Every structure is written in C-alpha cells, then in structure tokens.
XYZ file of C-alpha atoms in Angstrom:
382
model
C 108.222 123.302 66.409
C 107.957 121.816 69.884
C 109.564 118.402 70.306
C 109.747 115.860 73.076
C 113.426 115.608 73.854
C 115.045 112.182 74.095
C 118.083 110.602 75.690
C 120.213 111.628 72.728
C 119.453 115.252 73.706
C 120.820 114.708 77.220
C 123.986 116.784 76.845
C 122.092 119.682 75.273
C 119.507 119.565 78.083
C 122.174 119.651 80.792
C 124.184 122.373 79.062
C 121.147 124.673 78.792
C 120.237 124.088 82.448
C 123.791 124.765 83.573
C 123.897 128.014 81.610
C 120.441 129.250 82.639
C 120.671 128.362 86.331
C 124.410 128.975 86.716
C 125.666 125.706 88.111
C 128.000 122.952 86.978
C 127.126 119.284 87.395
C 129.868 117.057 88.703
C 130.616 114.029 86.566
C 129.384 111.671 89.294
C 126.012 113.483 89.379
C 125.343 113.285 85.661
C 124.209 109.651 85.696
C 121.725 110.350 88.501
C 120.381 113.291 86.518
C 120.074 111.107 83.425
C 117.923 108.634 85.400
C 115.685 111.485 86.563
C 115.202 112.597 82.966
C 113.903 109.125 82.070
C 110.847 109.673 84.279
C 110.158 113.171 82.954
C 108.626 114.602 79.809
C 110.984 117.264 78.468
C 109.619 119.640 75.846
C 112.022 121.660 73.742
C 112.219 124.064 70.827
C 115.180 123.885 68.485
C 116.522 126.350 65.959
C 118.628 124.715 63.249
C 119.192 121.666 65.481
C 120.296 123.876 68.393
C 118.225 123.555 71.569
C 116.886 127.071 72.215
C 114.342 126.553 75.029
C 112.924 123.761 77.159
C 110.847 122.785 80.159
C 110.455 119.592 82.183
C 107.210 117.959 83.351
C 107.803 115.828 86.445
C 105.083 113.232 87.219
C 104.114 113.531 90.875
C 101.129 113.182 93.182
C 99.860 115.680 95.745
C 97.487 115.398 98.660
C 94.208 117.267 98.630
C 92.999 116.187 102.021
C 93.038 112.384 102.149
C 92.965 112.008 98.367
C 95.964 111.961 96.019
C 95.819 113.837 92.713
C 98.108 113.396 89.720
C 100.258 116.498 89.401
C 102.592 117.741 86.708
C 105.533 119.576 88.213
C 106.915 122.206 85.826
C 110.659 122.676 86.255
C 113.819 123.913 84.518
C 111.987 126.372 82.259
C 114.913 127.909 80.415
C 115.918 129.747 77.236
C 119.278 130.913 75.938
C 119.429 134.748 75.936
C 119.828 134.950 72.159
C 116.492 133.136 71.691
C 114.429 135.108 74.199
C 111.402 137.269 73.414
C 110.312 134.972 70.633
C 107.387 133.526 72.619
C 109.082 130.173 73.108
C 108.252 129.862 76.819
C 104.642 130.811 76.131
C 104.427 128.034 73.538
C 106.091 125.505 75.831
C 103.776 126.286 78.750
C 100.685 126.038 76.541
C 101.889 122.698 75.156
C 102.711 121.435 78.654
C 99.078 121.956 79.671
C 97.874 119.804 76.764
C 100.409 117.111 77.632
C 99.438 117.097 81.301
C 95.740 116.913 80.447
C 96.379 113.917 78.179
C 98.271 112.287 81.085
C 95.371 112.876 83.533
C 97.470 115.296 85.596
C 94.606 117.506 86.721
C 96.811 119.925 88.678
C 100.231 121.457 88.129
C 102.790 123.267 90.290
C 105.940 125.273 89.729
C 108.429 127.494 91.514
C 108.276 130.898 89.791
C 111.125 133.226 88.995
C 108.380 135.875 88.915
C 104.828 135.369 90.192
C 103.245 137.840 87.772
C 104.750 136.098 84.751
C 103.181 132.711 85.508
C 99.843 134.233 86.517
C 99.441 135.166 82.847
C 99.395 131.451 82.073
C 96.910 130.435 84.761
C 99.139 129.503 87.704
C 98.466 131.153 91.061
C 100.482 131.553 94.234
C 99.226 128.948 96.668
C 101.729 128.727 99.503
C 104.073 130.991 101.457
C 106.963 130.010 103.679
C 107.629 131.622 107.030
C 111.336 132.155 107.686
C 112.071 132.723 111.369
C 115.400 133.686 112.958
C 115.868 133.157 116.700
C 118.993 134.288 118.527
C 120.754 132.194 121.160
C 119.377 134.431 123.938
C 115.817 133.732 122.789
C 116.152 129.935 122.890
C 113.823 129.485 125.857
C 112.371 125.988 126.289
C 108.759 125.251 127.107
C 107.974 123.639 130.472
C 109.383 120.142 130.170
C 107.220 117.352 128.842
C 107.773 113.638 128.849
C 109.168 112.270 125.644
C 112.507 111.843 123.933
C 114.336 112.713 120.739
C 116.205 110.207 118.591
C 118.635 111.416 115.936
C 119.162 109.762 112.561
C 121.048 110.506 109.357
C 120.070 109.860 105.754
C 121.482 106.344 105.811
C 119.531 105.312 108.893
C 116.091 106.808 109.468
C 112.829 105.172 110.583
C 109.670 104.420 108.642
C 107.946 106.672 111.179
C 109.037 109.613 109.040
C 106.834 108.512 106.136
C 103.848 107.989 108.406
C 104.241 111.313 110.220
C 104.588 113.276 107.012
C 101.546 111.575 105.460
C 99.405 112.120 108.557
C 100.313 115.798 108.565
C 99.975 116.358 104.808
C 96.479 114.817 104.687
C 95.157 117.667 106.829
C 96.064 120.184 104.117
C 96.129 120.721 100.366
C 99.149 120.487 98.094
C 101.722 118.398 99.923
C 103.691 116.085 97.648
C 103.139 112.369 98.148
C 106.681 111.299 99.010
C 107.824 107.876 97.924
C 110.751 106.299 99.749
C 113.000 107.209 96.830
C 111.841 110.815 97.103
C 112.745 110.808 100.773
C 116.193 109.418 100.137
C 117.049 111.487 97.089
C 115.438 114.823 97.855
C 113.928 115.295 101.292
C 116.773 114.107 103.478
C 119.829 115.082 101.423
C 122.582 115.830 103.950
C 120.189 116.785 106.747
C 120.108 115.349 110.247
C 116.755 113.969 111.398
C 115.408 114.404 114.900
C 112.270 112.395 115.751
C 110.151 113.025 118.831
C 108.725 109.968 120.621
C 106.231 110.196 123.482
C 106.577 108.168 126.672
C 104.735 105.276 124.954
C 107.472 105.272 122.284
C 105.122 106.579 119.583
C 106.625 108.897 116.971
C 104.717 112.189 116.912
C 106.965 114.691 115.146
C 110.311 115.356 113.517
C 112.702 118.045 112.308
C 115.166 118.030 109.419
C 118.135 120.274 110.148
C 121.801 121.134 109.713
C 124.378 122.751 111.992
C 127.263 124.633 110.430
C 129.388 127.611 111.508
C 127.482 127.832 114.807
C 124.156 128.210 113.031
C 121.332 125.690 113.191
C 119.003 125.609 110.188
C 115.687 123.767 110.457
C 114.455 122.957 106.961
C 111.278 121.133 107.986
C 109.401 120.768 111.270
C 106.369 118.490 111.436
C 104.332 117.643 114.526
C 100.980 115.932 114.942
C 100.555 116.671 118.669
C 101.193 119.757 120.841
C 103.669 117.792 122.968
C 105.692 116.952 119.855
C 105.912 120.598 118.816
C 107.081 121.564 122.299
C 109.479 118.624 122.495
C 111.063 119.493 119.152
C 111.468 123.136 120.168
C 113.059 122.102 123.443
C 115.469 119.891 121.484
C 116.457 122.930 119.430
C 117.001 124.904 122.634
C 119.327 122.187 123.927
C 121.826 123.312 121.296
C 122.189 126.758 122.871
C 125.797 126.200 123.962
C 126.959 125.295 120.450
C 125.046 127.713 118.220
C 124.615 131.479 117.926
C 121.017 131.072 116.778
C 118.590 129.062 114.689
C 116.868 129.754 111.382
C 113.615 127.882 110.821
C 111.567 127.358 107.671
C 107.944 126.963 108.740
C 104.620 126.739 106.982
C 102.785 130.054 106.907
C 100.114 128.820 109.334
C 102.541 127.221 111.806
C 101.809 128.638 115.313
C 105.278 128.095 116.798
C 106.199 131.801 116.873
C 102.971 132.617 118.711
C 103.850 129.996 121.332
C 107.317 131.394 122.121
C 107.990 133.377 125.293
C 109.099 136.223 123.054
C 107.152 136.091 119.778
C 108.872 139.273 118.593
C 111.514 137.423 116.616
C 112.588 138.167 113.064
C 109.890 136.686 110.835
C 109.677 136.968 107.060
C 106.941 135.681 104.767
C 108.193 134.492 101.383
C 105.883 133.628 98.458
C 106.884 130.127 97.409
C 105.125 127.763 94.962
C 102.320 128.307 92.465
C 99.536 125.886 91.498
C 97.140 125.520 88.579
C 94.079 123.491 87.730
C 94.987 121.816 84.421
C 91.646 120.118 83.766
C 88.693 121.656 85.622
C 86.211 118.937 84.736
C 88.574 116.096 85.662
C 89.624 117.821 88.857
C 86.045 118.460 90.008
C 84.952 114.910 89.188
C 87.647 113.513 91.463
C 87.077 116.195 94.065
C 83.371 115.404 94.389
C 84.279 111.920 95.645
C 85.580 113.568 98.813
C 82.547 115.783 99.490
C 80.047 114.411 102.003
C 77.233 116.944 101.470
C 75.200 117.606 98.340
C 76.208 120.551 96.217
C 74.473 122.206 93.251
C 75.988 125.106 91.338
C 76.844 126.517 87.942
C 80.501 127.429 87.648
C 81.856 129.501 84.758
C 85.652 129.412 84.464
C 87.716 131.890 82.473
C 90.924 130.337 81.151
C 92.650 132.059 78.249
C 95.367 129.423 77.800
C 93.729 126.026 78.422
C 90.610 126.614 76.341
C 89.005 123.310 77.374
C 88.459 124.918 80.780
C 86.940 128.107 79.363
C 83.286 127.151 79.772
C 80.371 126.751 82.195
C 80.119 123.597 84.282
C 77.081 122.195 86.039
C 78.299 120.708 89.311
C 75.983 118.522 91.360
C 76.489 115.612 93.733
C 78.782 113.217 91.858
C 78.483 114.720 88.403
C 80.213 117.478 86.435
C 79.185 118.334 82.899
C 79.533 121.177 80.463
C 76.412 123.266 79.983
C 75.421 126.063 77.627
C 73.378 127.676 80.391
C 75.108 130.779 81.748
C 73.132 133.469 83.533
C 72.960 135.446 86.741
C 72.761 132.195 88.684
C 76.252 131.037 87.772
C 79.496 131.803 89.597
C 82.206 133.231 87.371
C 85.890 133.107 88.269
C 89.298 132.991 86.660
C 91.327 129.797 86.607
C 93.697 131.491 89.073
C 90.873 132.227 91.541
C 89.720 128.619 91.260
C 93.189 127.415 92.244
C 93.249 129.752 95.254
C 89.843 128.433 96.319
C 90.571 124.741 95.684
C 93.903 124.752 97.533
C 92.466 126.685 100.474
C 94.544 129.828 100.036
C 91.387 131.898 100.454
C 87.760 130.923 101.035
C 84.808 132.060 98.926
C 83.971 135.010 101.190
C 87.534 136.292 101.105
C 87.716 135.991 97.310
C 84.385 137.798 97.114
C 85.711 140.582 99.370
C 88.714 140.979 97.031
C 86.444 141.227 94.002
C 87.923 138.078 92.445
C 84.516 136.372 92.431
C 80.972 137.647 92.926
C 78.649 135.411 94.883
C 75.382 135.520 96.781
C 75.189 134.177 100.331
C 73.724 130.924 99.005
C 76.487 130.558 96.411
C 79.129 131.225 99.051
C 77.642 128.426 101.154
C 77.691 126.072 98.150
C 81.342 126.873 97.411
C 82.196 126.284 101.060
C 80.617 122.820 100.823
C 82.524 122.115 97.598
C 85.812 123.427 98.989
C 85.839 122.994 102.782
C 88.360 125.229 104.517
C 91.676 123.417 104.708
C 94.818 125.432 104.207
C 97.710 124.790 101.822
C 100.903 122.933 102.698
C 104.027 122.440 100.602
C 107.506 121.710 101.879
C 109.481 120.516 98.871
C 111.298 121.820 95.832
C 111.746 120.585 92.286
C-alpha cells in the first residue's frame, strides 16, 4: 500500500536516497534536508514496516510564456535492489499523477535515469543542454562594446539577477519560477556571478561560473541583448592567461557557438529534463487565457496512465469540455506528443512529419494558434 511518508520516516527516507544515489549526507546538511522534506509530498511503499520504494513531489511553478503554471517536480525515485521488479515505481508514478491533479499541478517534470522508461508513463523529453568546450587558443573576443562586468558571490548579489532571469524565461516554456530562496539555496551554490551592465548602468545579462584547476566552467549564461552576450563572452576571454579553456552549459537554441570566430568547437547535445501534462483539461483552460486569437478544434488525447486525460476535448475560445464526439475531424495524439507540442519542442507540422500526429492544413493552423512557436528553456536541477 502506498503511504504518504511523514517526519518520523525521515531517517528511512535519507537512508534509501543515500543508498540509491550513492552519496552520504553530512550531519550539518541533514537539518536543511529535513526542512526541504516539509514542503514536499513523499510517497512510499513499505514491506513489513521497511521502506522499500519512494518518490518525492516538489511543489514548483514554471513559466509558459508570461504565465506561471503549478508544476509537480518528481525527484528521488528510488527502490532498494531486493524490492525491484515488483511494479513499485509504476504504482508510485501512477499515484503521483493523482496527487498532483488533486493539487492543481497541471504539469510535471523530472530528470530521467532513462528516457524510454519514463515515456511509458507519459513524460516526454522537452529540453536538451548544449555542452561546449573552448580551448584557450580559441578564446577570441568580439569587437569591444561599451559596458562593464561586476562580479558577485552568493552572499552578495543584486536583485538584477531575478529580473534578468524572469525576463529571459518568459520568452520560453518550462523555466522554473525562482524564488529568492531558490536562488540562494540552489541556483547560486558556490558559483561566482558576473553581471553585464551597459553604459547606462542597466543590467542586461549574467553568467554563473567557477574556476578550478585552470578550467573555467560556465553553468548558466543569460543575456537579453546582443551586447550583453558579447560582453559576457569577452569577460570569459579575459581569463585566457589563467585558464586552459572553458566549458559552457548552454540552452540548445543558444546561438553563441554560431557567433564565434571559430564555430568548430567541441559541442555535445545532451537530453536533459522530461515534462508531462498531468491534467489536460486544467492545463488547456489556463492556457487559453494566453491565446489572443480564436481557436476551434476537437482534440483526442491517448493517456494510458492518467485515465482522466484519455478522452476527446472540445477546445474553443475560452472553454474546454469533454465531448463524446470523435470522428475524422478530431486531432488524435498521445500525451507525450501533447507535451512536445505545448512546450515548443516541436511544432504541429514537425510532429505531423514524424507521424506522431495526423493533421490537415487547417488543423495545423489551429494548433499553431493554440501553441504559438516558443521554444523550451530549463536551467535547473532537482
């Protein structure tokens, strides 16, 4: 039987996580972890009072354009080896969807140990990371621009960071809404912050980075103007006498590599996070508030796990309702394809070309109105 774990289960929760993910919490970190658990829903399965498997649901919000959606972050999915292959994770994931729906978390995200495994439960890959390695010899600055860089550490950084991140994230789909606590506890960690200011002293971009053993690692690079992107790159190049190279983690659509004098640098694309629509009707109702044009379509969703989504929806203007009408005029897609479409991984034409949906020209136009092209963005971990 699945149970919601409580504070008295704390030691068992930590012990299972330590075993499954092969780490050991320091004593001084255990209290911080306990406080995190208080904000989470932790589902577990016990055998004879022994915790056999668990998962955590972290309450978060994500941007879909300018709007914020309640999101359930699935984390720490773990089972002791002796209890595996009993279907415990399947049961926990199915229960987590019911819990998230009851909590009005219309979308969910997770970091997969295996993409194919979580696709079976309705999650779909929605964002890749671009990992770029540039040698010292290739650190060539752009023609100089006015502006300056100010450095900060985690104990002293400006409110401009929040504003810059939010401005950037609102142009995409999927970025976590970062509270100030999130910034302090997760985003900054032990990173140095470099903020670009233009000649009017307006913050327009930043990088989060470390330097160790003559290697610079840029964990996040955000810019809202071309000058900021160039200024941040030039700041990286200014380290050429003290580093052997720089490794950058960029969003998949970031054009920095294209802009370099020598774009032929080592570049790897890594599948990263997966997303899922938990409640199709609730998600579409909120989503329609952000659509300027009228839309009329019948949408049939196939969802084998969250059965409340496994139906045909009539979508029009500001209304979504279940309908028994299903014919050649409806658009049929899996819950995974819907996530790819909603988060802007692929547009309707591309999904049609892959055979993941089948649409007429008119239906493609309607889906494009419902889900305007705006790519995914995600730069966190949980």
